mmCIF file of C-alpha atoms in Angstrom:
data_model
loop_
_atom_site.group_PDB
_atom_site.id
_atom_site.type_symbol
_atom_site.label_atom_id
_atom_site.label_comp_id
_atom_site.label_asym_id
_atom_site.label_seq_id
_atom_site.Cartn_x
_atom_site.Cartn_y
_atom_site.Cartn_z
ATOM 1 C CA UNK A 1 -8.490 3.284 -2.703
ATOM 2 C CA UNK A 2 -4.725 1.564 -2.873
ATOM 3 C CA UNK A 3 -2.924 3.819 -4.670
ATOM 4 C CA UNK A 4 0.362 2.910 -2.479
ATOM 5 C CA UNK A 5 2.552 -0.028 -3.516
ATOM 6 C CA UNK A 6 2.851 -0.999 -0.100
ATOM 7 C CA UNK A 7 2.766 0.848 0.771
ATOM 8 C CA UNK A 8 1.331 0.007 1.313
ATOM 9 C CA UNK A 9 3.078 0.493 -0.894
ATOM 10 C CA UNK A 10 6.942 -0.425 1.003
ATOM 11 C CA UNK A 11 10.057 -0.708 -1.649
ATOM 12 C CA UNK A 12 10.637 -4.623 -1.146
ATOM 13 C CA UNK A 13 13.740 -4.447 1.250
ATOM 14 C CA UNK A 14 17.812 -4.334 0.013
ATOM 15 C CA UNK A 15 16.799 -4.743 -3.430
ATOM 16 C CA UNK A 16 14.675 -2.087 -4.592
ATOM 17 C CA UNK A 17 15.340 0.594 -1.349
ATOM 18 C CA UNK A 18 18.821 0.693 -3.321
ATOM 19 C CA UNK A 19 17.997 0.248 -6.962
ATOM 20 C CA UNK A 20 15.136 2.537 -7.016
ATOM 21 C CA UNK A 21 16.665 4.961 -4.705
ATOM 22 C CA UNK A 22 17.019 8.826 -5.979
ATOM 23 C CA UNK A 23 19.666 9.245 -8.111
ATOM 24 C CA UNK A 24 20.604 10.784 -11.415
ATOM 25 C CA UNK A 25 21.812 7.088 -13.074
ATOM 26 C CA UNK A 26 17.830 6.398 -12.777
ATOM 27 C CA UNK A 27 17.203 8.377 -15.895
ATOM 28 C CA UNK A 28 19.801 6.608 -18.204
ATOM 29 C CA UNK A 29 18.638 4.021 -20.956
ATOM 30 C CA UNK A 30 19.399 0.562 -19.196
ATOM 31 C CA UNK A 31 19.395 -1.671 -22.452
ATOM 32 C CA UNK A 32 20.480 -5.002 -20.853
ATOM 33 C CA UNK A 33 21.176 -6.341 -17.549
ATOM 34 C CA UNK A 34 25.400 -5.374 -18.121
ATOM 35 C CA UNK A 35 24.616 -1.823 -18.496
ATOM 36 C CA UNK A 36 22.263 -2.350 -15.453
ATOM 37 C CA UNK A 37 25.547 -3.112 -13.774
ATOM 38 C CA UNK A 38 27.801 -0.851 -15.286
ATOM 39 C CA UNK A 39 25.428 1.856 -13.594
ATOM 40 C CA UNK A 40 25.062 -0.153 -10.047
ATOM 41 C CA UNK A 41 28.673 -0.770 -9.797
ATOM 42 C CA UNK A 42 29.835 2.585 -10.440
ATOM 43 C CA UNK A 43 27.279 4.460 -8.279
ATOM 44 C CA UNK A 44 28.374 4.161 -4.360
ATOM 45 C CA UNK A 45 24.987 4.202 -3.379
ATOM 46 C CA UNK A 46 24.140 0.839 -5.070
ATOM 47 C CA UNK A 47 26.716 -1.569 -3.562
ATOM 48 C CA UNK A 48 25.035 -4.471 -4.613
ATOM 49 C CA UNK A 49 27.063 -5.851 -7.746
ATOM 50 C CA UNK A 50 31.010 -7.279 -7.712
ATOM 51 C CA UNK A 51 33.660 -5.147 -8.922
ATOM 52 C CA UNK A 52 34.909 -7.593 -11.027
ATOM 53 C CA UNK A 53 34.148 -7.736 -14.847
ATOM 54 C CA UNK A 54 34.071 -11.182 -14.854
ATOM 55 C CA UNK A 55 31.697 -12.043 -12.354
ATOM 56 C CA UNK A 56 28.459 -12.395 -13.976
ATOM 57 C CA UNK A 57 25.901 -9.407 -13.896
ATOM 58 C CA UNK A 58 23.142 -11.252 -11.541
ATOM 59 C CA UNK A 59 25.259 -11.926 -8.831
ATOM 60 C CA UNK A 60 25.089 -9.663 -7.294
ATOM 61 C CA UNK A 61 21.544 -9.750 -7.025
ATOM 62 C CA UNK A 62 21.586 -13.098 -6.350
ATOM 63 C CA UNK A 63 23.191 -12.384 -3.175
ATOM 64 C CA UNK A 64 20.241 -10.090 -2.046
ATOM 65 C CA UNK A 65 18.024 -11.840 0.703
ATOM 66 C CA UNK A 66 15.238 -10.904 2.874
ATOM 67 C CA UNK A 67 18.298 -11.126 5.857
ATOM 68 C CA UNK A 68 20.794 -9.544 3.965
ATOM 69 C CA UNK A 69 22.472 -12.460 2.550
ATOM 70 C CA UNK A 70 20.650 -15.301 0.927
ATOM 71 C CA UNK A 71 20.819 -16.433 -2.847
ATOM 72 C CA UNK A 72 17.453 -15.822 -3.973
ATOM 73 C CA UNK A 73 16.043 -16.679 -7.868
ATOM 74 C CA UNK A 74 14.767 -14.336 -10.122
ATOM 75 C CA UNK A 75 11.476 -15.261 -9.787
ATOM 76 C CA UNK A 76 11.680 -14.666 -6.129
ATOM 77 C CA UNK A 77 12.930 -10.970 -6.522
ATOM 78 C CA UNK A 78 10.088 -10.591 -9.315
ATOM 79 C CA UNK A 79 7.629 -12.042 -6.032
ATOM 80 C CA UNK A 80 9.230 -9.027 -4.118
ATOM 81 C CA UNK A 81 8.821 -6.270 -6.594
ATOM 82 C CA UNK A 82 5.420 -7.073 -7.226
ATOM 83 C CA UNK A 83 4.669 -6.976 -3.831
ATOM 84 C CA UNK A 84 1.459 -9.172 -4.296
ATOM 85 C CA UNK A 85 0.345 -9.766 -0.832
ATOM 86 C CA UNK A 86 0.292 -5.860 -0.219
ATOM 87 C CA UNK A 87 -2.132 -5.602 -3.237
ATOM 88 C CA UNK A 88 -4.829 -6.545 -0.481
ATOM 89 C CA UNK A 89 -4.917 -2.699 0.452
ATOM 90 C CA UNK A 90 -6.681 -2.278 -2.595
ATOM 91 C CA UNK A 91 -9.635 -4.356 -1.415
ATOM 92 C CA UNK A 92 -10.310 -2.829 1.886
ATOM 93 C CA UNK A 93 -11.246 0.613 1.115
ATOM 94 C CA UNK A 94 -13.410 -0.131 -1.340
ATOM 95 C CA UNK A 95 -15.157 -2.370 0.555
ATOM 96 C CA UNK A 96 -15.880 -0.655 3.871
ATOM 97 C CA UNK A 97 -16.712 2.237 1.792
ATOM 98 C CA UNK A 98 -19.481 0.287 -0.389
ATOM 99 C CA UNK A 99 -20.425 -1.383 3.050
ATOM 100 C CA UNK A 100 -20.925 2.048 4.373
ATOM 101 C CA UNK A 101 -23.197 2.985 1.544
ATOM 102 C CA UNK A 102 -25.214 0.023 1.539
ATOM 103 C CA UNK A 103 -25.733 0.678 5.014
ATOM 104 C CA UNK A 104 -27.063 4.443 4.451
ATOM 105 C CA UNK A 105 -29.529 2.828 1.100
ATOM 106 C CA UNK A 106 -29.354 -0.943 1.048
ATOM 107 C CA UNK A 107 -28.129 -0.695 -2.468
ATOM 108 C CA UNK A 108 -25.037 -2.622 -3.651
ATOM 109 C CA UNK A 109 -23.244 -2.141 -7.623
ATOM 110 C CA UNK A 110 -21.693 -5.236 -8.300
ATOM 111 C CA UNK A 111 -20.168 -3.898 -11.707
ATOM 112 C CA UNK A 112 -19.050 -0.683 -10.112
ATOM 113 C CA UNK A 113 -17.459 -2.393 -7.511
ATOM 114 C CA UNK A 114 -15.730 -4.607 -9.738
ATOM 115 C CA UNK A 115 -14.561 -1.880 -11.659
ATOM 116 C CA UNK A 116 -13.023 0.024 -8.915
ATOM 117 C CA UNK A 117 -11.310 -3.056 -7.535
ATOM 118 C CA UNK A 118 -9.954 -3.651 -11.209
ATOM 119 C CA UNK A 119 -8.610 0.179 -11.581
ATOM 120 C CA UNK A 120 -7.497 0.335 -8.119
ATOM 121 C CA UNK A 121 -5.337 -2.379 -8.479
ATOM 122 C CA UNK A 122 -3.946 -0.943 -12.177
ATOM 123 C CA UNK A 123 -3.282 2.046 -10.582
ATOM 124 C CA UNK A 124 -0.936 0.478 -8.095
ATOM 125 C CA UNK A 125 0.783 -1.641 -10.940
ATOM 126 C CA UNK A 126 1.122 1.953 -12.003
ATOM 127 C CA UNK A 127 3.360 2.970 -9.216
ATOM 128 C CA UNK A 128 4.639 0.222 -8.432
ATOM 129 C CA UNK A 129 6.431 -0.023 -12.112
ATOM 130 C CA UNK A 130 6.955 3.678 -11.588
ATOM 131 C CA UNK A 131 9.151 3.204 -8.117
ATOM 132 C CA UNK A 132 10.920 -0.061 -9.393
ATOM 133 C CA UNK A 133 11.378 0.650 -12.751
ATOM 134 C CA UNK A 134 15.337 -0.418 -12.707
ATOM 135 C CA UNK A 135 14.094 -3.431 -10.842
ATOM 136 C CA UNK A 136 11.480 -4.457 -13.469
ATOM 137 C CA UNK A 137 13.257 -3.834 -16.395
ATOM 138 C CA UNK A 138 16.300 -6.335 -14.704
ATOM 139 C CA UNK A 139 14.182 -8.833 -14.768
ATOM 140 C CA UNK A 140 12.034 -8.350 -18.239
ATOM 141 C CA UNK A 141 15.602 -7.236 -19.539
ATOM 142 C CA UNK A 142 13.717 -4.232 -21.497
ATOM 143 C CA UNK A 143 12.776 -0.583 -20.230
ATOM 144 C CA UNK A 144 10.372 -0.212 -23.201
ATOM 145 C CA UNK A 145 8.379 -3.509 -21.505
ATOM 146 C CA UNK A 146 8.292 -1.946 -18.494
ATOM 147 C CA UNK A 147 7.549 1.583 -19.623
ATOM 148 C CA UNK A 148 5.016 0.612 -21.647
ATOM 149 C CA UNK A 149 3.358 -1.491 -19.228
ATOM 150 C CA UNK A 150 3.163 1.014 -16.428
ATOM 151 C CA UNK A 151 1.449 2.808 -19.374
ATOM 152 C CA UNK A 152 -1.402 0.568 -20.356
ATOM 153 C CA UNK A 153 -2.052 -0.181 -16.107
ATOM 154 C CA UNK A 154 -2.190 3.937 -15.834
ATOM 155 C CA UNK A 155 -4.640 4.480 -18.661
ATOM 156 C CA UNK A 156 -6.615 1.295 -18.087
ATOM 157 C CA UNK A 157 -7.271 1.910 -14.103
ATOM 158 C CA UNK A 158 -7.973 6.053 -15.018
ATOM 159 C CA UNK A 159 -10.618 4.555 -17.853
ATOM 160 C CA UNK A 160 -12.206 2.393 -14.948
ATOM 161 C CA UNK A 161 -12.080 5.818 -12.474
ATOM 162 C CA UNK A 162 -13.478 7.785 -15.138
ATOM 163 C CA UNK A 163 -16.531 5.626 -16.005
ATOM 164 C CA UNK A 164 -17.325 4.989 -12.194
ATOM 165 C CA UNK A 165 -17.391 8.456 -11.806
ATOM 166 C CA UNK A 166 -20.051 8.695 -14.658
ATOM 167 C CA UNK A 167 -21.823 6.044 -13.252
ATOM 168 C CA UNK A 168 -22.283 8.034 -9.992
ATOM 169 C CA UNK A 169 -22.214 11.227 -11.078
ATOM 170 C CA UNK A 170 -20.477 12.873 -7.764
ATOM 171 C CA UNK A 171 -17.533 15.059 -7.957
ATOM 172 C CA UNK A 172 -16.802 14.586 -4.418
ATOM 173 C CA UNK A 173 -15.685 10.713 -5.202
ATOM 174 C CA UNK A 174 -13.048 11.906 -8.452
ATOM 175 C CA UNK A 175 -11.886 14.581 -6.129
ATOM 176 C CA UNK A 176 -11.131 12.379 -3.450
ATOM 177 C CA UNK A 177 -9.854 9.672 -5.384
ATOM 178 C CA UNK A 178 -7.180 12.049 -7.705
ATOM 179 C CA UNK A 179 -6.934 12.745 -4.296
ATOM 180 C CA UNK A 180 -5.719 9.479 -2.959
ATOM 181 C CA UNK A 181 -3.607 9.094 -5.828
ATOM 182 C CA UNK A 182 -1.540 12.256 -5.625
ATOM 183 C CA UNK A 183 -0.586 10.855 -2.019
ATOM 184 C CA UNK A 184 0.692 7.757 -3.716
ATOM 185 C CA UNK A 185 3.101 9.577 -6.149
ATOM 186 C CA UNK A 186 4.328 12.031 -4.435
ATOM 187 C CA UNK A 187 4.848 9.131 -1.233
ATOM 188 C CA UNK A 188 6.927 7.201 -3.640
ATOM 189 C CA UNK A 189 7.637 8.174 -7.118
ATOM 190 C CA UNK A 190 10.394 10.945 -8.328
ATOM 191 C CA UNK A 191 11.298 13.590 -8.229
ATOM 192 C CA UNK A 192 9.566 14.016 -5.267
ATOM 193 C CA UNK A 193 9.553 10.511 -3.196
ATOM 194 C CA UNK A 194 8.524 12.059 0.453
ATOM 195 C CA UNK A 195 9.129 8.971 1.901
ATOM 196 C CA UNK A 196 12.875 9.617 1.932
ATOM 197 C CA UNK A 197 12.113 12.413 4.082
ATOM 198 C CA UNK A 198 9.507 10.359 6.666
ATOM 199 C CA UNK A 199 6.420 11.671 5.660
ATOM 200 C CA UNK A 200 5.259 7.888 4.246
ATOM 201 C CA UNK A 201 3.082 7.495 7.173
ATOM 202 C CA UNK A 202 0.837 10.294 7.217
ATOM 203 C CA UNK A 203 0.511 10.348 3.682
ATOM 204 C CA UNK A 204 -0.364 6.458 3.899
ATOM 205 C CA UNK A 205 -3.006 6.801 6.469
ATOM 206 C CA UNK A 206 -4.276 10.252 4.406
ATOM 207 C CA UNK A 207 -4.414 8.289 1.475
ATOM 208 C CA UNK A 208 -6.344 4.762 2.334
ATOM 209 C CA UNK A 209 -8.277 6.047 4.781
ATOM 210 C CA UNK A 210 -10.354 9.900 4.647
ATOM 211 C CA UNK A 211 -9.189 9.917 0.891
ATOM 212 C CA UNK A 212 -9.740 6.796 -0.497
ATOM 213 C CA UNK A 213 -12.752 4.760 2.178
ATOM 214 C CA UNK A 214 -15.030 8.319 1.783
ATOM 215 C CA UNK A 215 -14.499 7.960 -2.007
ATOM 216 C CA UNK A 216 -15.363 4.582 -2.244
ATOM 217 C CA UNK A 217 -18.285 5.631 -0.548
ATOM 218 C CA UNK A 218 -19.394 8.354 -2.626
ATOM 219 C CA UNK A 219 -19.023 6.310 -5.526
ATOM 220 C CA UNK A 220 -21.991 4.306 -4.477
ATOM 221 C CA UNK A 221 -23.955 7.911 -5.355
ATOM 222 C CA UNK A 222 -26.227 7.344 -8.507
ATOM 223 C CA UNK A 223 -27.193 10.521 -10.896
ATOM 224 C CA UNK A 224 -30.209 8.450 -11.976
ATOM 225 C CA UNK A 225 -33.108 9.438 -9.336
ATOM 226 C CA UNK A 226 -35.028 5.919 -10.602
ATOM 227 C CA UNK A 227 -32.443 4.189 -8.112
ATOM 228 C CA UNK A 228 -33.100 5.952 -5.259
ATOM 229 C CA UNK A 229 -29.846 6.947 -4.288
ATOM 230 C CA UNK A 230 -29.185 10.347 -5.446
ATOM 231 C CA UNK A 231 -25.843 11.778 -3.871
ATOM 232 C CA UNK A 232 -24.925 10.232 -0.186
ATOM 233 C CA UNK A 233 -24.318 12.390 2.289
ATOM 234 C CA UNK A 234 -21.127 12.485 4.266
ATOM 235 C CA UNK A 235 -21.973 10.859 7.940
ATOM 236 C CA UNK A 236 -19.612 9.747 11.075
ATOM 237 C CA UNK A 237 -20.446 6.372 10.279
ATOM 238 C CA UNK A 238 -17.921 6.646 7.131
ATOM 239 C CA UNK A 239 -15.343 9.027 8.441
ATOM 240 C CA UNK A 240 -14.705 7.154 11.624
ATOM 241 C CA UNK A 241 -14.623 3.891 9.641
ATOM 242 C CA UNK A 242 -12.135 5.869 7.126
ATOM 243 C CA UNK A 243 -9.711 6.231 10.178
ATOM 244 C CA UNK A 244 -9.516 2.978 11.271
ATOM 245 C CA UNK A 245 -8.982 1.615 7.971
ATOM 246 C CA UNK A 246 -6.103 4.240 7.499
ATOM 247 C CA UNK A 247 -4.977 3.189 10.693
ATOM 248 C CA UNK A 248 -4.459 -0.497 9.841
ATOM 249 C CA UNK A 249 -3.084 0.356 6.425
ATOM 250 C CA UNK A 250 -0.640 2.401 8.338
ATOM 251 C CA UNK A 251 0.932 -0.328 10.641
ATOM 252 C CA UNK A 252 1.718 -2.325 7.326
ATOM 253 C CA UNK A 253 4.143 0.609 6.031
ATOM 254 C CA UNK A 254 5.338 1.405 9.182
ATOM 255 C CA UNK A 255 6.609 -2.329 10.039
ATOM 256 C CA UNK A 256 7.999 -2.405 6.690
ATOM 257 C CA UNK A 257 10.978 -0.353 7.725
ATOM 258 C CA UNK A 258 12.162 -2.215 11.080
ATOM 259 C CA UNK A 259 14.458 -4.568 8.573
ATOM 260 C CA UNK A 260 15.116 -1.573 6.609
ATOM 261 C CA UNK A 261 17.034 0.292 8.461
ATOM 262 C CA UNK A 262 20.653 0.145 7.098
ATOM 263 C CA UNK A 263 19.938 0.205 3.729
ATOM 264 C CA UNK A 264 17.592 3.685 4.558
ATOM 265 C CA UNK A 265 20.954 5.192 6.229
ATOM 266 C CA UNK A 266 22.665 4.579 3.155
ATOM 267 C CA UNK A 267 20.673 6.079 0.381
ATOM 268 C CA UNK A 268 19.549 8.957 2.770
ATOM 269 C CA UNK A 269 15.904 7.637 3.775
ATOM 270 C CA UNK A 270 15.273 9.048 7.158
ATOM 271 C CA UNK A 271 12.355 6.616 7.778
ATOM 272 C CA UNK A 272 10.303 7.208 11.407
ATOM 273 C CA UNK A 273 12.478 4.055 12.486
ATOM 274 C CA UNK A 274 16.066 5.574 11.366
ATOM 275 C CA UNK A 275 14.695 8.515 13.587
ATOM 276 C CA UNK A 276 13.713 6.439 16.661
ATOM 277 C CA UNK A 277 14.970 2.944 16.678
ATOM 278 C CA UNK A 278 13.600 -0.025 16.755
ATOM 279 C CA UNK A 279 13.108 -0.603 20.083
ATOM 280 C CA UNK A 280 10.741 2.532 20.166
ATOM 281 C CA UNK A 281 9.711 1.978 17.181
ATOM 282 C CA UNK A 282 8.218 -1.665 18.723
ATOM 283 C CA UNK A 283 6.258 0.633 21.878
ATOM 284 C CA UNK A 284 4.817 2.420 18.658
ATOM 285 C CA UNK A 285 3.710 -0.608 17.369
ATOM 286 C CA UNK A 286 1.971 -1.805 20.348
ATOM 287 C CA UNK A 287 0.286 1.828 20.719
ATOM 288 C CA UNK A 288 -1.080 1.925 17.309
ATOM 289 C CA UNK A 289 -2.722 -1.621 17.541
ATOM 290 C CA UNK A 290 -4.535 -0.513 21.431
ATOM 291 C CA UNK A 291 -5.314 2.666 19.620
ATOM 292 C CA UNK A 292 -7.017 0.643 16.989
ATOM 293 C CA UNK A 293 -9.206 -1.101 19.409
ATOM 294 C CA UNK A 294 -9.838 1.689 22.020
ATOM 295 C CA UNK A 295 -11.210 3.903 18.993
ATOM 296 C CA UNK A 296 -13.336 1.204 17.942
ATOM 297 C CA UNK A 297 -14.845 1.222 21.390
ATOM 298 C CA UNK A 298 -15.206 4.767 21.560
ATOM 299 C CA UNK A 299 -16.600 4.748 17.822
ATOM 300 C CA UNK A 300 -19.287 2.226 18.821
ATOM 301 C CA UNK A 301 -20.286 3.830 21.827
ATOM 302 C CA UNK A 302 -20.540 6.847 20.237
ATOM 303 C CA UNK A 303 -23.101 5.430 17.985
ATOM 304 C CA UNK A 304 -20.815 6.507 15.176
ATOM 305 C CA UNK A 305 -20.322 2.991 13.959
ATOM 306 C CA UNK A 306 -23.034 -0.007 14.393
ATOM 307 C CA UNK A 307 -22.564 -2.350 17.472
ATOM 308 C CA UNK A 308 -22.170 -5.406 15.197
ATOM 309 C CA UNK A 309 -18.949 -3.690 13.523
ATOM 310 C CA UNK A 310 -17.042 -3.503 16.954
ATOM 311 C CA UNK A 311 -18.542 -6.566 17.855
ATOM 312 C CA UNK A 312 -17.008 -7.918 14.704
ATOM 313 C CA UNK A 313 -14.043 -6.416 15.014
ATOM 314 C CA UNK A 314 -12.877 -7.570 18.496
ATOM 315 C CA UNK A 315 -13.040 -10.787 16.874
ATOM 316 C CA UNK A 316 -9.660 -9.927 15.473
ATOM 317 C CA UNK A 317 -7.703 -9.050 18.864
ATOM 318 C CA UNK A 318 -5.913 -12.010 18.435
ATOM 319 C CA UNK A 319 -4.029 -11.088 15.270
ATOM 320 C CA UNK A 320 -3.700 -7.167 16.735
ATOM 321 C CA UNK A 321 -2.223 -9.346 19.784
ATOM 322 C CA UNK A 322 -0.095 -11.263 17.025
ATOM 323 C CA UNK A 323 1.502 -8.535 15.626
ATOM 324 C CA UNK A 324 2.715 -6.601 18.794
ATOM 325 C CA UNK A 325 3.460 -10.008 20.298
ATOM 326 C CA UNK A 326 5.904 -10.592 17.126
ATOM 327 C CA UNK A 327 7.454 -7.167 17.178
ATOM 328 C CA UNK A 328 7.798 -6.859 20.724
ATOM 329 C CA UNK A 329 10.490 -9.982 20.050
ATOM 330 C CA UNK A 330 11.780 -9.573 16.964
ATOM 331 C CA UNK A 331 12.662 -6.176 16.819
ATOM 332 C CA UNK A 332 16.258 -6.559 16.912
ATOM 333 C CA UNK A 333 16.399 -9.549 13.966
ATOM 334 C CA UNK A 334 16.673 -8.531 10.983
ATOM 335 C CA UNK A 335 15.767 -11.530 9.096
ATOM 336 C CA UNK A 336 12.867 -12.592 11.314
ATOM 337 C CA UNK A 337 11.193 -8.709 11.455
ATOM 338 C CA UNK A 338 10.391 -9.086 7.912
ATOM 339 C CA UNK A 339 7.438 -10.827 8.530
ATOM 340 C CA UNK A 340 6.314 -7.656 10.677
ATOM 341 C CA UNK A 341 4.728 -6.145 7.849
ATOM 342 C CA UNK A 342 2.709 -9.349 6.496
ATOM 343 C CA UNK A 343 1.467 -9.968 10.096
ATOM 344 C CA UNK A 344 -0.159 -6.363 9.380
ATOM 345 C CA UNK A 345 -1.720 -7.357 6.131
ATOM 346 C CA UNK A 346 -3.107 -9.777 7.970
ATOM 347 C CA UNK A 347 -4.665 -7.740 10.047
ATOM 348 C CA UNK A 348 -5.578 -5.305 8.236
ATOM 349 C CA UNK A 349 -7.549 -7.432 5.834
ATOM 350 C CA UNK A 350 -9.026 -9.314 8.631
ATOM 351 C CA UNK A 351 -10.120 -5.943 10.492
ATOM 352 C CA UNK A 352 -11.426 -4.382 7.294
ATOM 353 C CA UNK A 353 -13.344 -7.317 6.663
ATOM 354 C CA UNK A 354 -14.958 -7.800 9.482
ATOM 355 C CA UNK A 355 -15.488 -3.813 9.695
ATOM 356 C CA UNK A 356 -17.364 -3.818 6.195
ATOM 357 C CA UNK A 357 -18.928 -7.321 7.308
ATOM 358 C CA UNK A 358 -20.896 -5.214 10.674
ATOM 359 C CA UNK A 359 -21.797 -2.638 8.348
ATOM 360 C CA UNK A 360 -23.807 -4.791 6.205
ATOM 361 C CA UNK A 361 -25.252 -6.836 9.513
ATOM 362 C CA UNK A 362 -26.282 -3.429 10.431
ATOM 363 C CA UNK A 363 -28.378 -2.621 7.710
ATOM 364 C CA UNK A 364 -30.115 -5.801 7.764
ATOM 365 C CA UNK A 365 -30.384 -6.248 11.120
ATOM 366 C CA UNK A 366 -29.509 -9.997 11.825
ATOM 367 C CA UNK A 367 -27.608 -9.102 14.864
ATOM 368 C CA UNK A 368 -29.183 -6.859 17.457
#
């Protein structure tokens, strides 16, 4: 399950890596947008706003590009904060999970699935709100909006959790799940935010893929014996298709940082990048994407995962080629590196798909 705003859950660069970075001036009531400045201007951390009193409050903001120096609208940094595109994290999991399920009993549940996606995606409105609350409530121009927004998202996606986990009746899914979650708040979200001391990635790929994939799959377990399910059992079909999904999820918050980098030295965020550079941080890159693919071969001939998933998912090489391809050149631009990340939401949707896609070939055996 997604429980990351990335990551992926990744702050959406300049703006939010400053506003939303740790610092007592987060817990003060911001009323309007000129007591949003009065607390950006006189923190040094936040250097985004003029020191003048009579330049307007949103220029500052304004001035805050992908490159470090564009004039962007406000409905482009509400695009950022959202982070929509990185909402497709939320649909992979699930789905290789259910995939791996249907594969074990031939049994699909359409509402339960739609549930899921529904509280999945709630629950990463949830943090998202939660890491960018200063960022939201600039733009709504009310912390009570935001607050109580973040609210409704958090009890609405638990409701969906709760009543999935009735439906299927398996402790091991709400265990794995709360879980999954507890990754995504303490990644992120104060007071503890582990990301500003590097640990985003392993909590990412802990998260999305052994956490989140195997609960997905165990919420495919039915209490009623009529369906023939009864509780699935855990097999190397789902935990090696668990790691490559955390694997892919991965790359997406680890490219996030490569145009990051300053603005992490500033408010103290020693990402893996600020550690190593960008130029290693490229050779990691490339090794995580052959990784991908050389554990997929290994998987399948392992028999751990069905020869129409790798089949499937060597179908995708050319994005994986994409994305190292892209790095490998950009690593040193700051504006063009951006698109690093979305490259890897590519992929990653495109690899999960075609992952859960060989699953369900598999079961129904179109495909030798």
């Amino acid at each position: 399950m997604a429980f990351f705003a990335i990551p992926l859950c990744p702050p959406p660069p300049l703006l939010s890596r400053r506003i939303s970075s740790p610092s007592p001036l987060l817990s003060r009531r911001i009323s309007s947008p000129s007591s949003l400045r009065r607390i950006l201007v006189r923190n040094p951390r936040f250097p985004l706003l003029p020191r003048s009193s009579s330049e307007p409050a949103t220029k500052g903001f304004d001035a805050v590009g992908e490159g470090g120096g564009d004039k962007i609208s406000r409905a482009t940094l509400l695009w950022r904060a959202a982070k929509l595109p990185i909402y497709s994290v939320a649909l992979v999991p699930l789905t290789v999970g259910s995939a791996a399920a249907y594969l074990h009993t031939g049994l699909f549940f359409a509402k339960r699935y739609l549930v899921l996606l529904t509280a999945s995606v709630l629950v990463i409105t949830w943090l998202n709100l939660r890491d960018n609350e200063i960022c939201f409530t600039y733009m709504s121009r009310s912390r009570r909006v935001t607050q109580f927004a973040a609210s409704i998202s958090l009890f609405l996606g638990f409701m969906g959790l709760v009543w999935s986990f009735a439906e299927a009746g398996d402790i091991r899914f709400l265990l794995l799940i709360l879980h999954a979650i507890l990754c995504g708040y303490v990644y992120q979200c104060p007071p503890f935010r582990l990301s500003y001391q590097g640990l985003g990635e392993p909590l990412c790929f802990a998260a999305f893929g052994p956490f989140a994939t195997t609960a997905f799959y165990f919420s495919n377990s039915s209490k009623n014996s009529l369906s023939g399910t009864g509780l699935l059992p855990l097999t190397g079909t789902v935990l090696t298709a668990s790691f490559l999904v955390g694997l892919t999820t991965t790359l997406i918050l680890f490219c996030s940082h490569f145009h990051q980098i300053d603005g992490d030295l500033a408010v103290g965020k020693i990402s893996p990048l600020v550690r190593i550079g960008t130029e290693a941080g490229s050779s990691v890159v490339k090794l995580g994407v052959v990784s991908l693919y050389v554990l997929l071969l290994v998987f399948g001939l392992s028999k751990a995962l069905p020869t129409t998933c790798v089949f499937l998912c060597a179908l995708t090489l050319p994005v994986g080629a994409l994305v190292t391809n892209f790095v490998d050149k950009n690593y040193n631009d700051n504006i063009k590196i951006f698109m690093a990340k979305y490259y890897c939401v590519r992929l990653h949707a495109l690899f999960g798909t075609a992952l859960a896609f060989g699953l369900f070939i598999a079961r129904n055996r179109t495909i030798p």
